PDB file of N, CA, C and O in Angstrom:
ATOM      1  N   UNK A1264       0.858  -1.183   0.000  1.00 66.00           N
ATOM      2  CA  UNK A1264       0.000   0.000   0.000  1.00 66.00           C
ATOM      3  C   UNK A1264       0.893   1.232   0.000  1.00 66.00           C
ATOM      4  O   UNK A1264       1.838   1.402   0.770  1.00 66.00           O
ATOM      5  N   UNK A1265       0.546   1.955  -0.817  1.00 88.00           N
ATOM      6  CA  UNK A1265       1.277   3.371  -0.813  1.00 88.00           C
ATOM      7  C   UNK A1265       0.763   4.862  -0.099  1.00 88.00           C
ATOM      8  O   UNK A1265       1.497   5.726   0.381  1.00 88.00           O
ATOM      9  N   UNK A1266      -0.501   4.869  -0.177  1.00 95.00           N
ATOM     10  CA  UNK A1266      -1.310   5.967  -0.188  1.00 95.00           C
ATOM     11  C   UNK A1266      -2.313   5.309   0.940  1.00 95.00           C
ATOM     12  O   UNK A1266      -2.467   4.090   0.877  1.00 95.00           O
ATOM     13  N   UNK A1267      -2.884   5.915   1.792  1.00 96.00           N
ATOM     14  CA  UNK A1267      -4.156   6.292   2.506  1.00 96.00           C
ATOM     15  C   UNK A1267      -4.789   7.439   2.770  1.00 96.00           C
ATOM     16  O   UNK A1267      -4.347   8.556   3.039  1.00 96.00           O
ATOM     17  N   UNK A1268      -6.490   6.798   2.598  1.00 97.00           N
ATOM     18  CA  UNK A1268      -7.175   7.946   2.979  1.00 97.00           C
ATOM     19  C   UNK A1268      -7.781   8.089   4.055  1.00 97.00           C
ATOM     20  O   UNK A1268      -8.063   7.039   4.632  1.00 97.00           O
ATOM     21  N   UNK A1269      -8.270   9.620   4.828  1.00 97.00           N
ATOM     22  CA  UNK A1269      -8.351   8.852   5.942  1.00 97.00           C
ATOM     23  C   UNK A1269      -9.773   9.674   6.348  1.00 97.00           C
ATOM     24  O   UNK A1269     -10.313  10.211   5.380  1.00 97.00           O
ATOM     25  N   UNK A1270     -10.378   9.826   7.512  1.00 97.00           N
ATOM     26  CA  UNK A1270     -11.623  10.026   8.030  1.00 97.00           C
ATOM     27  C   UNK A1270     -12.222  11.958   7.590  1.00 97.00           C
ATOM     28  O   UNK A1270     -13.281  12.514   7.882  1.00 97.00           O
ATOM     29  N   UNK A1271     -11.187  12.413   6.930  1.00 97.00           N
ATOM     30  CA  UNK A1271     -10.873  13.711   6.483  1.00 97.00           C
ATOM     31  C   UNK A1271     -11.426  13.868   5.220  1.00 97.00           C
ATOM     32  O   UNK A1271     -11.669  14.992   4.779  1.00 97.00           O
ATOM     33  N   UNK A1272     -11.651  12.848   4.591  1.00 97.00           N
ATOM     34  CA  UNK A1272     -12.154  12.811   3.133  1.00 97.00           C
ATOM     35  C   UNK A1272     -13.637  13.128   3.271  1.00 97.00           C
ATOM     36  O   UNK A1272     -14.524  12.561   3.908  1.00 97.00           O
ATOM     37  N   UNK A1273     -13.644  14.505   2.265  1.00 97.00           N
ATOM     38  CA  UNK A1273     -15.330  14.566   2.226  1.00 97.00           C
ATOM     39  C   UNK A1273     -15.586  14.450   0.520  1.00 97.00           C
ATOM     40  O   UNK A1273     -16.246  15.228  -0.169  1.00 97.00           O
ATOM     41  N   UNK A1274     -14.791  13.139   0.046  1.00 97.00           N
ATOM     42  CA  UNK A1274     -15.606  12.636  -0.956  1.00 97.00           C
ATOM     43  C   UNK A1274     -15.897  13.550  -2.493  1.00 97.00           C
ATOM     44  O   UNK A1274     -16.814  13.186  -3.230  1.00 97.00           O
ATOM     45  N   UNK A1275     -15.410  14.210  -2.695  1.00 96.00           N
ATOM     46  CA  UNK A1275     -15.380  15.312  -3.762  1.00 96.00           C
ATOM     47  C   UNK A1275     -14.708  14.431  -4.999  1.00 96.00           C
ATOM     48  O   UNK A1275     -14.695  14.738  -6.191  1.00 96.00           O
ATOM     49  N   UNK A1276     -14.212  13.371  -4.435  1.00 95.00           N
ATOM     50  CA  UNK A1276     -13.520  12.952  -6.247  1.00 95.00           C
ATOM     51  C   UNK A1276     -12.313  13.605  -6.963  1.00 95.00           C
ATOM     52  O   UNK A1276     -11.688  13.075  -7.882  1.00 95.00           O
ATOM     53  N   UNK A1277     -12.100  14.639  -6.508  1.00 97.00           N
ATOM     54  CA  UNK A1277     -10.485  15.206  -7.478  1.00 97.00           C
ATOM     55  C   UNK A1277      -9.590  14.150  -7.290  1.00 97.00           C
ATOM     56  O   UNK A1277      -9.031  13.876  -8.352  1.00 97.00           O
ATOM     57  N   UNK A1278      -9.215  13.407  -6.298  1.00 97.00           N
ATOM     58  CA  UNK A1278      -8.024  12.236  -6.394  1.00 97.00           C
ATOM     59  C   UNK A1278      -8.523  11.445  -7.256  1.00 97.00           C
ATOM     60  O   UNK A1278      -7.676  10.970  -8.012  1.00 97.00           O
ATOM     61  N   UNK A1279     -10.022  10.982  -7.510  1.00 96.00           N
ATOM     62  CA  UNK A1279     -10.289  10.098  -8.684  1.00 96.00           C
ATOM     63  C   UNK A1279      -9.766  10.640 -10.238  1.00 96.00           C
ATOM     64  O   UNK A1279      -9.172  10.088 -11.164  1.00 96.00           O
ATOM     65  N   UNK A1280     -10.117  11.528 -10.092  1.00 95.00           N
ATOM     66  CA  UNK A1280      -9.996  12.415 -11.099  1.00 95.00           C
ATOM     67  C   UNK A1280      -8.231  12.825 -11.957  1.00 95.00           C
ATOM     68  O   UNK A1280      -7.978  13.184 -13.107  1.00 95.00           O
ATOM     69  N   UNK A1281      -7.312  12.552 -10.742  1.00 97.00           N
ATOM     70  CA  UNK A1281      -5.837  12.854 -10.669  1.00 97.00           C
ATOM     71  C   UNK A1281      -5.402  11.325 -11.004  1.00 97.00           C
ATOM     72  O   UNK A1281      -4.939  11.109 -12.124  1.00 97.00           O
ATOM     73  N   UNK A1282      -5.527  10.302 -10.120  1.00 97.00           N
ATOM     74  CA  UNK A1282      -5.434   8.876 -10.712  1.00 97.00           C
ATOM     75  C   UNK A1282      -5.299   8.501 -12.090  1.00 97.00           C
ATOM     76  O   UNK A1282      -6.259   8.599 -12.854  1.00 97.00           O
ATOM     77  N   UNK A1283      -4.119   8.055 -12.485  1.00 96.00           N
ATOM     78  CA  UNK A1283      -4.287   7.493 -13.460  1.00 96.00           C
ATOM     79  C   UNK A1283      -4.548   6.065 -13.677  1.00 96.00           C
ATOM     80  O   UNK A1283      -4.570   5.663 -14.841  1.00 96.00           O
ATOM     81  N   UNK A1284      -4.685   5.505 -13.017  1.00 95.00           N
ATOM     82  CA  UNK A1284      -5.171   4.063 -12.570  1.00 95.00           C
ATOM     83  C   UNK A1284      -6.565   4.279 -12.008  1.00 95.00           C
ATOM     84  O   UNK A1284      -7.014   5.424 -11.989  1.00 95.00           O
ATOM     85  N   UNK A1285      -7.281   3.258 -11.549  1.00 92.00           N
ATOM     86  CA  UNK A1285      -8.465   2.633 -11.256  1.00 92.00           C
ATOM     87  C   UNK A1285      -8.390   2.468  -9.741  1.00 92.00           C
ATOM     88  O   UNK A1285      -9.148   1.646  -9.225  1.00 92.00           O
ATOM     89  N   UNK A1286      -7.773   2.982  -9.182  1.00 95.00           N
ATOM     90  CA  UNK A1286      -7.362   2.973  -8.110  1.00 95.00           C
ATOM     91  C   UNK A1286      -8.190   3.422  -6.568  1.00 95.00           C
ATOM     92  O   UNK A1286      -7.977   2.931  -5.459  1.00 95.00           O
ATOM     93  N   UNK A1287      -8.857   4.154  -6.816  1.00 97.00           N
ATOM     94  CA  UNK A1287      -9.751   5.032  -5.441  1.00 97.00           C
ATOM     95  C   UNK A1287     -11.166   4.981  -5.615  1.00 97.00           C
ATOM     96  O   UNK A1287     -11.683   5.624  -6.529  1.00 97.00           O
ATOM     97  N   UNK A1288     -11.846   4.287  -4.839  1.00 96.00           N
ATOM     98  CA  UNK A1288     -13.018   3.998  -4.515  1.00 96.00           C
ATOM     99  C   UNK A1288     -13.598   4.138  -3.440  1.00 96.00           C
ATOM    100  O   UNK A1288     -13.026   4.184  -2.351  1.00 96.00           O
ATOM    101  N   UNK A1289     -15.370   4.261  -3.710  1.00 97.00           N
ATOM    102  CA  UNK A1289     -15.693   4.014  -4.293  1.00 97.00           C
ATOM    103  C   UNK A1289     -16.015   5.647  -5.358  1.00 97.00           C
ATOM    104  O   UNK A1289     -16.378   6.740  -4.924  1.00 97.00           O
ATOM    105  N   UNK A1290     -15.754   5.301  -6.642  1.00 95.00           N
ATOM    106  CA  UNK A1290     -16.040   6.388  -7.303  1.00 95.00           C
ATOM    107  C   UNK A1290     -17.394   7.213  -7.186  1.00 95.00           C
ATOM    108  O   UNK A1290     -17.907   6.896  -6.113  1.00 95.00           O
ATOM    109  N   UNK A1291     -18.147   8.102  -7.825  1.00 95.00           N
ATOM    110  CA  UNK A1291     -19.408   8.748  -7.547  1.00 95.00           C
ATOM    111  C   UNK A1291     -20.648   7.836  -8.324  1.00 95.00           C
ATOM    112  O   UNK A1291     -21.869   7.943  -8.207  1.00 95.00           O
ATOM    113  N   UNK A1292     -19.862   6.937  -9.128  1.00 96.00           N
ATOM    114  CA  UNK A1292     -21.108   6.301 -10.420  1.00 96.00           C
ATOM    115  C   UNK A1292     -21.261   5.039  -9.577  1.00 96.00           C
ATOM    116  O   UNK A1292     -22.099   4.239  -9.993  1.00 96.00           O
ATOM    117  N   UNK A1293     -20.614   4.730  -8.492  1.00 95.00           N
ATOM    118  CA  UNK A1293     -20.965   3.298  -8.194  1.00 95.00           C
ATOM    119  C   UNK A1293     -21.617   3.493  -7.328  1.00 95.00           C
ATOM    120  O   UNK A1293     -21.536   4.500  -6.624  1.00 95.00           O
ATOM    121  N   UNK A1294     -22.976   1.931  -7.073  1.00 95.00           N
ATOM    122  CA  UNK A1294     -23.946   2.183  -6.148  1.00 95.00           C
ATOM    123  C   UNK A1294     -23.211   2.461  -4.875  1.00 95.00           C
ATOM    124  O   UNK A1294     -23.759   3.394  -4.286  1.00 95.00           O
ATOM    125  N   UNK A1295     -22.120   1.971  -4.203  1.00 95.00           N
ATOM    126  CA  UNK A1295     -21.516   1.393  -2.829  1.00 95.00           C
ATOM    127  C   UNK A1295     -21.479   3.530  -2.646  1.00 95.00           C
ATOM    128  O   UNK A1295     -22.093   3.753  -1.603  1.00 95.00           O
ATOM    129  N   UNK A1296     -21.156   4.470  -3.073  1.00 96.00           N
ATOM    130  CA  UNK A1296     -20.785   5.251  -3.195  1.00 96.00           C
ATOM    131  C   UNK A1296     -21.640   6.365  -1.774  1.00 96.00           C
ATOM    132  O   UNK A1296     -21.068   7.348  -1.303  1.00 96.00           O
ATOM    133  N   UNK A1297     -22.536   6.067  -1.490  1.00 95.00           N
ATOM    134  CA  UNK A1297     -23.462   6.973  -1.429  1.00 95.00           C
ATOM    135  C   UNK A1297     -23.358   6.646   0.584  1.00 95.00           C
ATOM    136  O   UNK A1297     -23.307   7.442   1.521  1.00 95.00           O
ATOM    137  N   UNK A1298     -23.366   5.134   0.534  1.00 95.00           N
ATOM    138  CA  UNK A1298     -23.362   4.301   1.593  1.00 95.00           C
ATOM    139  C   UNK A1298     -21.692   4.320   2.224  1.00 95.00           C
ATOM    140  O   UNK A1298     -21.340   3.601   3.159  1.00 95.00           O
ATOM    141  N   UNK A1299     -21.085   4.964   1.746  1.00 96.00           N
ATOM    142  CA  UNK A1299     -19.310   5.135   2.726  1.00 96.00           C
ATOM    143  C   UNK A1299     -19.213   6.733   2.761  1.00 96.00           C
ATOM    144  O   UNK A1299     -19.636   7.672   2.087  1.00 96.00           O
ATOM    145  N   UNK A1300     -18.338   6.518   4.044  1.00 95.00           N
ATOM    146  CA  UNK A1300     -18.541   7.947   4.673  1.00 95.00           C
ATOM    147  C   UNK A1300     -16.681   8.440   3.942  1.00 95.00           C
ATOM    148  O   UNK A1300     -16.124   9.465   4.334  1.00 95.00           O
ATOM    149  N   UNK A1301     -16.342   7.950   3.403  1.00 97.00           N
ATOM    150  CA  UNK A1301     -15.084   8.341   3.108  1.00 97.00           C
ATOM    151  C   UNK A1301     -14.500   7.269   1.931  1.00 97.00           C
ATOM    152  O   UNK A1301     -14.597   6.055   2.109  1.00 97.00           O
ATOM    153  N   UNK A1302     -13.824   7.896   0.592  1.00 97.00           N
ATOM    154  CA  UNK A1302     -12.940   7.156  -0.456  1.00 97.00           C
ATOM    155  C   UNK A1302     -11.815   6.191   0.004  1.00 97.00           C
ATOM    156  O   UNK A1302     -11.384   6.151   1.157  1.00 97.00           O
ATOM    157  N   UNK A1303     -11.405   5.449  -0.986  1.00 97.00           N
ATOM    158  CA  UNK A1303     -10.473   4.438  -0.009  1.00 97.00           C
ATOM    159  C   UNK A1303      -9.593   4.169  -1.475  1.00 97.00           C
ATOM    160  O   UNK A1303      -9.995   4.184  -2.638  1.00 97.00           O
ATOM    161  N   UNK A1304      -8.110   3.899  -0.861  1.00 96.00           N
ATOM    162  CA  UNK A1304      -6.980   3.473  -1.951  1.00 96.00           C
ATOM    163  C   UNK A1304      -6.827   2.229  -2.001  1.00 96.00           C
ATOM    164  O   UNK A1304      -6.627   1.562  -0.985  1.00 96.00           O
ATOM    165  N   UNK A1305      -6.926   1.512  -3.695  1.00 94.00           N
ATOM    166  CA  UNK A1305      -6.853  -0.046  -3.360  1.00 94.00           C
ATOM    167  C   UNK A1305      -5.319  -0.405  -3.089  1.00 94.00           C
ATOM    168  O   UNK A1305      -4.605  -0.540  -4.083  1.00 94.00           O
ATOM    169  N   UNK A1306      -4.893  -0.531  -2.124  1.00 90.00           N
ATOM    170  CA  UNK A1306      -3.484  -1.025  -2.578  1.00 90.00           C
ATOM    171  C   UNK A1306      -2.983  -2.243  -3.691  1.00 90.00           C
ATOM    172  O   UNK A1306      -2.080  -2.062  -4.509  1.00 90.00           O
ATOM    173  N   UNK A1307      -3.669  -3.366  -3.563  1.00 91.00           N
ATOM    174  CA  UNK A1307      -3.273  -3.406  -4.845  1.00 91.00           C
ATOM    175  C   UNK A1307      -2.994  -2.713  -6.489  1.00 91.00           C
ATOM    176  O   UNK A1307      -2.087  -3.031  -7.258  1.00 91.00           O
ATOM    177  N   UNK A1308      -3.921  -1.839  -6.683  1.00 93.00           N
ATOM    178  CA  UNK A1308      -4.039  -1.686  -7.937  1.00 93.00           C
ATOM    179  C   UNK A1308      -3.051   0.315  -7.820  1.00 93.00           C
ATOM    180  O   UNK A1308      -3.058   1.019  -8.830  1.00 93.00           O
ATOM    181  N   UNK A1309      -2.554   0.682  -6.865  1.00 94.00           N
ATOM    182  CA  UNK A1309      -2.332   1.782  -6.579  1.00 94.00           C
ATOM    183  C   UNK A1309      -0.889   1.493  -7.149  1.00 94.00           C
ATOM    184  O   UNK A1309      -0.298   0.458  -6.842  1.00 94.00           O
ATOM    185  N   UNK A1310      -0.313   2.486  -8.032  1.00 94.00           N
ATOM    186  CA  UNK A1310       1.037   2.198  -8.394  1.00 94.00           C
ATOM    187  C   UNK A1310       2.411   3.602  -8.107  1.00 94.00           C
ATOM    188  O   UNK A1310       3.433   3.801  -8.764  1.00 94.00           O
ATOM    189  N   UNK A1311       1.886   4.337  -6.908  1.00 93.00           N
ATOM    190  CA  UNK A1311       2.396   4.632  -6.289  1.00 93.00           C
ATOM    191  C   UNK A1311       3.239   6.212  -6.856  1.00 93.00           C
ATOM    192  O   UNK A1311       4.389   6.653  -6.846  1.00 93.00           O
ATOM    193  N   UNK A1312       2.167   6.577  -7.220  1.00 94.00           N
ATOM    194  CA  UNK A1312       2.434   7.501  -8.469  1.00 94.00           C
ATOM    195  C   UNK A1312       2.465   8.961  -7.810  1.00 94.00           C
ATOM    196  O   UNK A1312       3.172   9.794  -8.377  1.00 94.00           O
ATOM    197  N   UNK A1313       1.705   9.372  -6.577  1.00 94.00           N
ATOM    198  CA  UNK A1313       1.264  10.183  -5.461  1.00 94.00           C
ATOM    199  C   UNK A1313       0.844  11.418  -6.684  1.00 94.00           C
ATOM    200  O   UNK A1313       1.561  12.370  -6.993  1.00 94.00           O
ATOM    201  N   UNK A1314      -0.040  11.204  -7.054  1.00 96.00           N
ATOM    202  CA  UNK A1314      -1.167  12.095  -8.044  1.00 96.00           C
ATOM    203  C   UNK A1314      -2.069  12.765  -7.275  1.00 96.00           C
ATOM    204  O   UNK A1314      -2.146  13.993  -7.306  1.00 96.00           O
ATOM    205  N   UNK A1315      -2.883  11.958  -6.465  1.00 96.00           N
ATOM    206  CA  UNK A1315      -3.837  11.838  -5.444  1.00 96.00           C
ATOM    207  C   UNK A1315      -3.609  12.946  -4.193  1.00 96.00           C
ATOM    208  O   UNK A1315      -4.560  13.552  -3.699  1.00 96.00           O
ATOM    209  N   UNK A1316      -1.871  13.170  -3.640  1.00 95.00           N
ATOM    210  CA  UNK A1316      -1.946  14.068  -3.000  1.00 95.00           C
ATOM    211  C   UNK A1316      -2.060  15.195  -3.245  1.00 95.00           C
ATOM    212  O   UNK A1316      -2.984  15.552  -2.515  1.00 95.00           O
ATOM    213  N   UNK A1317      -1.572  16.439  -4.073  1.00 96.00           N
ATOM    214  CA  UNK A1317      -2.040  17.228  -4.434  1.00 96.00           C
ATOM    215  C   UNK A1317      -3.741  17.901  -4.670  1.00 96.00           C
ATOM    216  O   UNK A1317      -4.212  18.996  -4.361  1.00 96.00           O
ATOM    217  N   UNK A1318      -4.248  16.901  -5.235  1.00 97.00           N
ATOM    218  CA  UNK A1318      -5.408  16.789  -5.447  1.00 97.00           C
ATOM    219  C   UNK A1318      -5.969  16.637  -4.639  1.00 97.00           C
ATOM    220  O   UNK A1318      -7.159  16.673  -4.955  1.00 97.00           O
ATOM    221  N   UNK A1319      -5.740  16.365  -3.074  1.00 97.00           N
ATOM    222  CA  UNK A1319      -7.054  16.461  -2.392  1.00 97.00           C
ATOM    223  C   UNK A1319      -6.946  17.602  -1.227  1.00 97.00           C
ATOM    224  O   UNK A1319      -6.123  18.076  -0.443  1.00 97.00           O
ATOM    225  N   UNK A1320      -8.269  17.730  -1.611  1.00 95.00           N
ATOM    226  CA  UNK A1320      -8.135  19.607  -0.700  1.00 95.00           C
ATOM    227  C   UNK A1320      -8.700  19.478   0.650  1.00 95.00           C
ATOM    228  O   UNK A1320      -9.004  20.575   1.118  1.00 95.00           O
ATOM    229  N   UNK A1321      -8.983  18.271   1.581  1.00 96.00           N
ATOM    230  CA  UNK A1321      -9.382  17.938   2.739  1.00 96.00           C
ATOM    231  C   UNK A1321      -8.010  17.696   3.476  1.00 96.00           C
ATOM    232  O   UNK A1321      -8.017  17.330   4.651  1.00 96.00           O
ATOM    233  N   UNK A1322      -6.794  17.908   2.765  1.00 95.00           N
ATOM    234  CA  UNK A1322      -5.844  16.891   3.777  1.00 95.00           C
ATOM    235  C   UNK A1322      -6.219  15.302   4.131  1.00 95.00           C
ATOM    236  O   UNK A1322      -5.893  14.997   5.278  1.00 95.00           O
ATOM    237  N   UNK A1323      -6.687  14.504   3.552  1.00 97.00           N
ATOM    238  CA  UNK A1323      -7.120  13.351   3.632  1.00 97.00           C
ATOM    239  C   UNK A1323      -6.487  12.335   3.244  1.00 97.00           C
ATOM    240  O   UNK A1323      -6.734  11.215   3.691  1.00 97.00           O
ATOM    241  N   UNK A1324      -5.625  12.555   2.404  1.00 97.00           N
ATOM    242  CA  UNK A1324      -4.584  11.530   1.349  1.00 97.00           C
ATOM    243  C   UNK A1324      -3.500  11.642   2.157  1.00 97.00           C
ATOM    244  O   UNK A1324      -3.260  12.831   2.361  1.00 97.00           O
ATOM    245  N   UNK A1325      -2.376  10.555   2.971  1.00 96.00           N
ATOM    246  CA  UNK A1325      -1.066  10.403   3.213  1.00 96.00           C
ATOM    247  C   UNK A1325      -0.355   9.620   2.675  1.00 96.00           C
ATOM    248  O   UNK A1325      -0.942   8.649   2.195  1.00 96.00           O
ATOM    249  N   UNK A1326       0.975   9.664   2.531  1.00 95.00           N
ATOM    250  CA  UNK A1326       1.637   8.577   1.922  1.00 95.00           C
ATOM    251  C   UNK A1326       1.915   7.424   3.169  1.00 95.00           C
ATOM    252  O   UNK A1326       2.158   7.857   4.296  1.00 95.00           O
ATOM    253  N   UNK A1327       1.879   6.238   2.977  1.00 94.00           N
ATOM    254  CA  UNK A1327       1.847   5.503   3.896  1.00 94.00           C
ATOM    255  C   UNK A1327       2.913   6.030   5.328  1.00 94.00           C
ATOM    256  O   UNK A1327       2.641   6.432   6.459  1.00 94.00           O
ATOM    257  N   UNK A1328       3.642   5.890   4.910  1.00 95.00           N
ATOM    258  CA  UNK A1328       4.953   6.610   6.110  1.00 95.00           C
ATOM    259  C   UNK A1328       4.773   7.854   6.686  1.00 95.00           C
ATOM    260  O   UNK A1328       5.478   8.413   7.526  1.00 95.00           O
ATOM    261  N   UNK A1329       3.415   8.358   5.968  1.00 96.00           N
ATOM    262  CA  UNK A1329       3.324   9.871   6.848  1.00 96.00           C
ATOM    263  C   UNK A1329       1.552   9.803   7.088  1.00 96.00           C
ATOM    264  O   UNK A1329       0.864  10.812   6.936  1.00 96.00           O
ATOM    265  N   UNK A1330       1.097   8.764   7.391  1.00 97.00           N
ATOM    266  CA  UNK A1330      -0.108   8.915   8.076  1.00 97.00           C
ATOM    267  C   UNK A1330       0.349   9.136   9.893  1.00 97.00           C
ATOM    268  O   UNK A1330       1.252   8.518  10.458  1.00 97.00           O
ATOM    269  N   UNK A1331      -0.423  10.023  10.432  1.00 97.00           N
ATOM    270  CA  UNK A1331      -0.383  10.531  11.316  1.00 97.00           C
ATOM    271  C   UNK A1331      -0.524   9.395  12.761  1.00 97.00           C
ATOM    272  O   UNK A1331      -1.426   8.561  12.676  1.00 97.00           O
ATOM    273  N   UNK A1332       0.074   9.386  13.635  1.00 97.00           N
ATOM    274  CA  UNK A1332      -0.443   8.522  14.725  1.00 97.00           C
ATOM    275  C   UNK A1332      -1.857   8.495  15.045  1.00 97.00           C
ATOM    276  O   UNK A1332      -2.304   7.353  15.146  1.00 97.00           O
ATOM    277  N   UNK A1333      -2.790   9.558  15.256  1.00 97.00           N
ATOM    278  CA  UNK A1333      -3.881   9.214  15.740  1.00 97.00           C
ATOM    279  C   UNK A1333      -5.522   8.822  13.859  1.00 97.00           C
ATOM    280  O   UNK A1333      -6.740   8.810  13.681  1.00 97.00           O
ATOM    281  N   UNK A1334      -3.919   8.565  12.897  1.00 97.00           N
ATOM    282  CA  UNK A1334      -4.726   8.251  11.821  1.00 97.00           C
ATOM    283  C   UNK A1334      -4.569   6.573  11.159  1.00 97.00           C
ATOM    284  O   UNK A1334      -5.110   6.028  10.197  1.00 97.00           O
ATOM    285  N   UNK A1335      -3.559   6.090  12.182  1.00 97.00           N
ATOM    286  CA  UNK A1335      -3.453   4.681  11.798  1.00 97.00           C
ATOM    287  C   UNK A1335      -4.248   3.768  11.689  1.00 97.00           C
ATOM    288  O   UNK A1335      -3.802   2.879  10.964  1.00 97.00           O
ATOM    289  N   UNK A1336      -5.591   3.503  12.222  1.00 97.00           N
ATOM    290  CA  UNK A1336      -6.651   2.474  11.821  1.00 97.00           C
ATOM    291  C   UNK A1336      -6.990   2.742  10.615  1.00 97.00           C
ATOM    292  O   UNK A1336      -7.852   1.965  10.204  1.00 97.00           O
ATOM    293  N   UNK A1337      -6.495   3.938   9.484  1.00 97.00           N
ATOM    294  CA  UNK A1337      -7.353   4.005   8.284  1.00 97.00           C
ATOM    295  C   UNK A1337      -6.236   3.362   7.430  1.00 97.00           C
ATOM    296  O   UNK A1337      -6.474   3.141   6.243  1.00 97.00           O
ATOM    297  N   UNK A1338      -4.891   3.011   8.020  1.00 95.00           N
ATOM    298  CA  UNK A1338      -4.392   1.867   7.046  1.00 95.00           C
ATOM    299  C   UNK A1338      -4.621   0.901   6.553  1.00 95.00           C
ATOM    300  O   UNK A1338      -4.249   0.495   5.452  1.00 95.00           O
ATOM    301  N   UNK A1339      -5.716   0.078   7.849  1.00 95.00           N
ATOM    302  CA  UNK A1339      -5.979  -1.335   7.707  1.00 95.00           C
ATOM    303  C   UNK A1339      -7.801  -1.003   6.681  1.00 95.00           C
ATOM    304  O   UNK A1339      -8.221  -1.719   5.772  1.00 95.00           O
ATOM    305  N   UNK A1340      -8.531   0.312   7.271  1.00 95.00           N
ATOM    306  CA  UNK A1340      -9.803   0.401   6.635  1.00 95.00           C
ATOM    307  C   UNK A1340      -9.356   0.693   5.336  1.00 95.00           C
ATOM    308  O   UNK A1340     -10.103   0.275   4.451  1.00 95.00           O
ATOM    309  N   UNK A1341      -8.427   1.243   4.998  1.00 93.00           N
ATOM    310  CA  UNK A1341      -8.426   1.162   3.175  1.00 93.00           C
ATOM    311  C   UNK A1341      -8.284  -0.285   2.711  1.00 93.00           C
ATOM    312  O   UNK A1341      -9.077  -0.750   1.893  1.00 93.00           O
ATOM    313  N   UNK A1342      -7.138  -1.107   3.297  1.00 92.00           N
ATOM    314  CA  UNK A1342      -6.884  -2.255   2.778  1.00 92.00           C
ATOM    315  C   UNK A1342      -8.757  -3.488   2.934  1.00 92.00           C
ATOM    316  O   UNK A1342      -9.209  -4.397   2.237  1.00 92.00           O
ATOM    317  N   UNK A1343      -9.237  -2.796   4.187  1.00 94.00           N
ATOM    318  CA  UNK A1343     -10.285  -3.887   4.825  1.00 94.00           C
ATOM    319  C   UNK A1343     -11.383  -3.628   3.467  1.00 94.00           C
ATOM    320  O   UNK A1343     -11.995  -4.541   2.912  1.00 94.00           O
ATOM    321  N   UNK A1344     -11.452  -2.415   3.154  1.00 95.00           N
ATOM    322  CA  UNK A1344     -12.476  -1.948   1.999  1.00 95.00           C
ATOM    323  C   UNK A1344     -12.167  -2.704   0.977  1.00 95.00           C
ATOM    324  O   UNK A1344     -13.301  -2.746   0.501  1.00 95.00           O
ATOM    325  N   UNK A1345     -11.441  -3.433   0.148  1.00 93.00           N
ATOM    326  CA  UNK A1345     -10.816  -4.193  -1.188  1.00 93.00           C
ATOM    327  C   UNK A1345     -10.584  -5.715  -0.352  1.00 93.00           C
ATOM    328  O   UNK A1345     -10.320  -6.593  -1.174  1.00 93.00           O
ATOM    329  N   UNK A1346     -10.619  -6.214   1.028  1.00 89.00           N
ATOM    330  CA  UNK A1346     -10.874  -7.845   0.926  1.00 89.00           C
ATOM    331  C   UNK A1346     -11.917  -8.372   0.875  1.00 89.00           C
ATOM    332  O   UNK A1346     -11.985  -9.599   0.800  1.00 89.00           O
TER     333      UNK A1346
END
């Protein structure tokens, strides 16, 4: 995993949008979309490109090594969102 997002995300889509991969879900067209309170990075399919940070204007996107201490459970909820 390269990237996480974390409880900061209010869902606006510009990191989808910055992605050049298929990578951040759930997008705005999918049903699951409406029903999560926050976007999530697949690590698999994420190729580590950090597009995504710039692009998001919540502060919500970290690179793995710089998610914050009191933001570490959203390492395992991005990965838990894609098993």
């Amino acid at each position: 995993m390269a990237f996480v997002i974390t409880d900061n995300c209010i869902k606006d889509a510009l990191c989808v949008d910055a992605c050049p991969v298929d990578c951040i879900h759930p997008r705005m067209d999918e049903a699951s979309f409406e029903g999560v309170t926050q976007m999530y990075v697949d690590p698999a399919e994420c190729i580590d490109c950090g597009a995504c940070i710039p692009a998001c204007t919540s502060d919500a996107l970290f690179a793995l090594d710089d998610v914050p201490a009191d933001k570490q459970q959203f390492i395992a909820a991005n990965a838990a969102y894609f098993a």
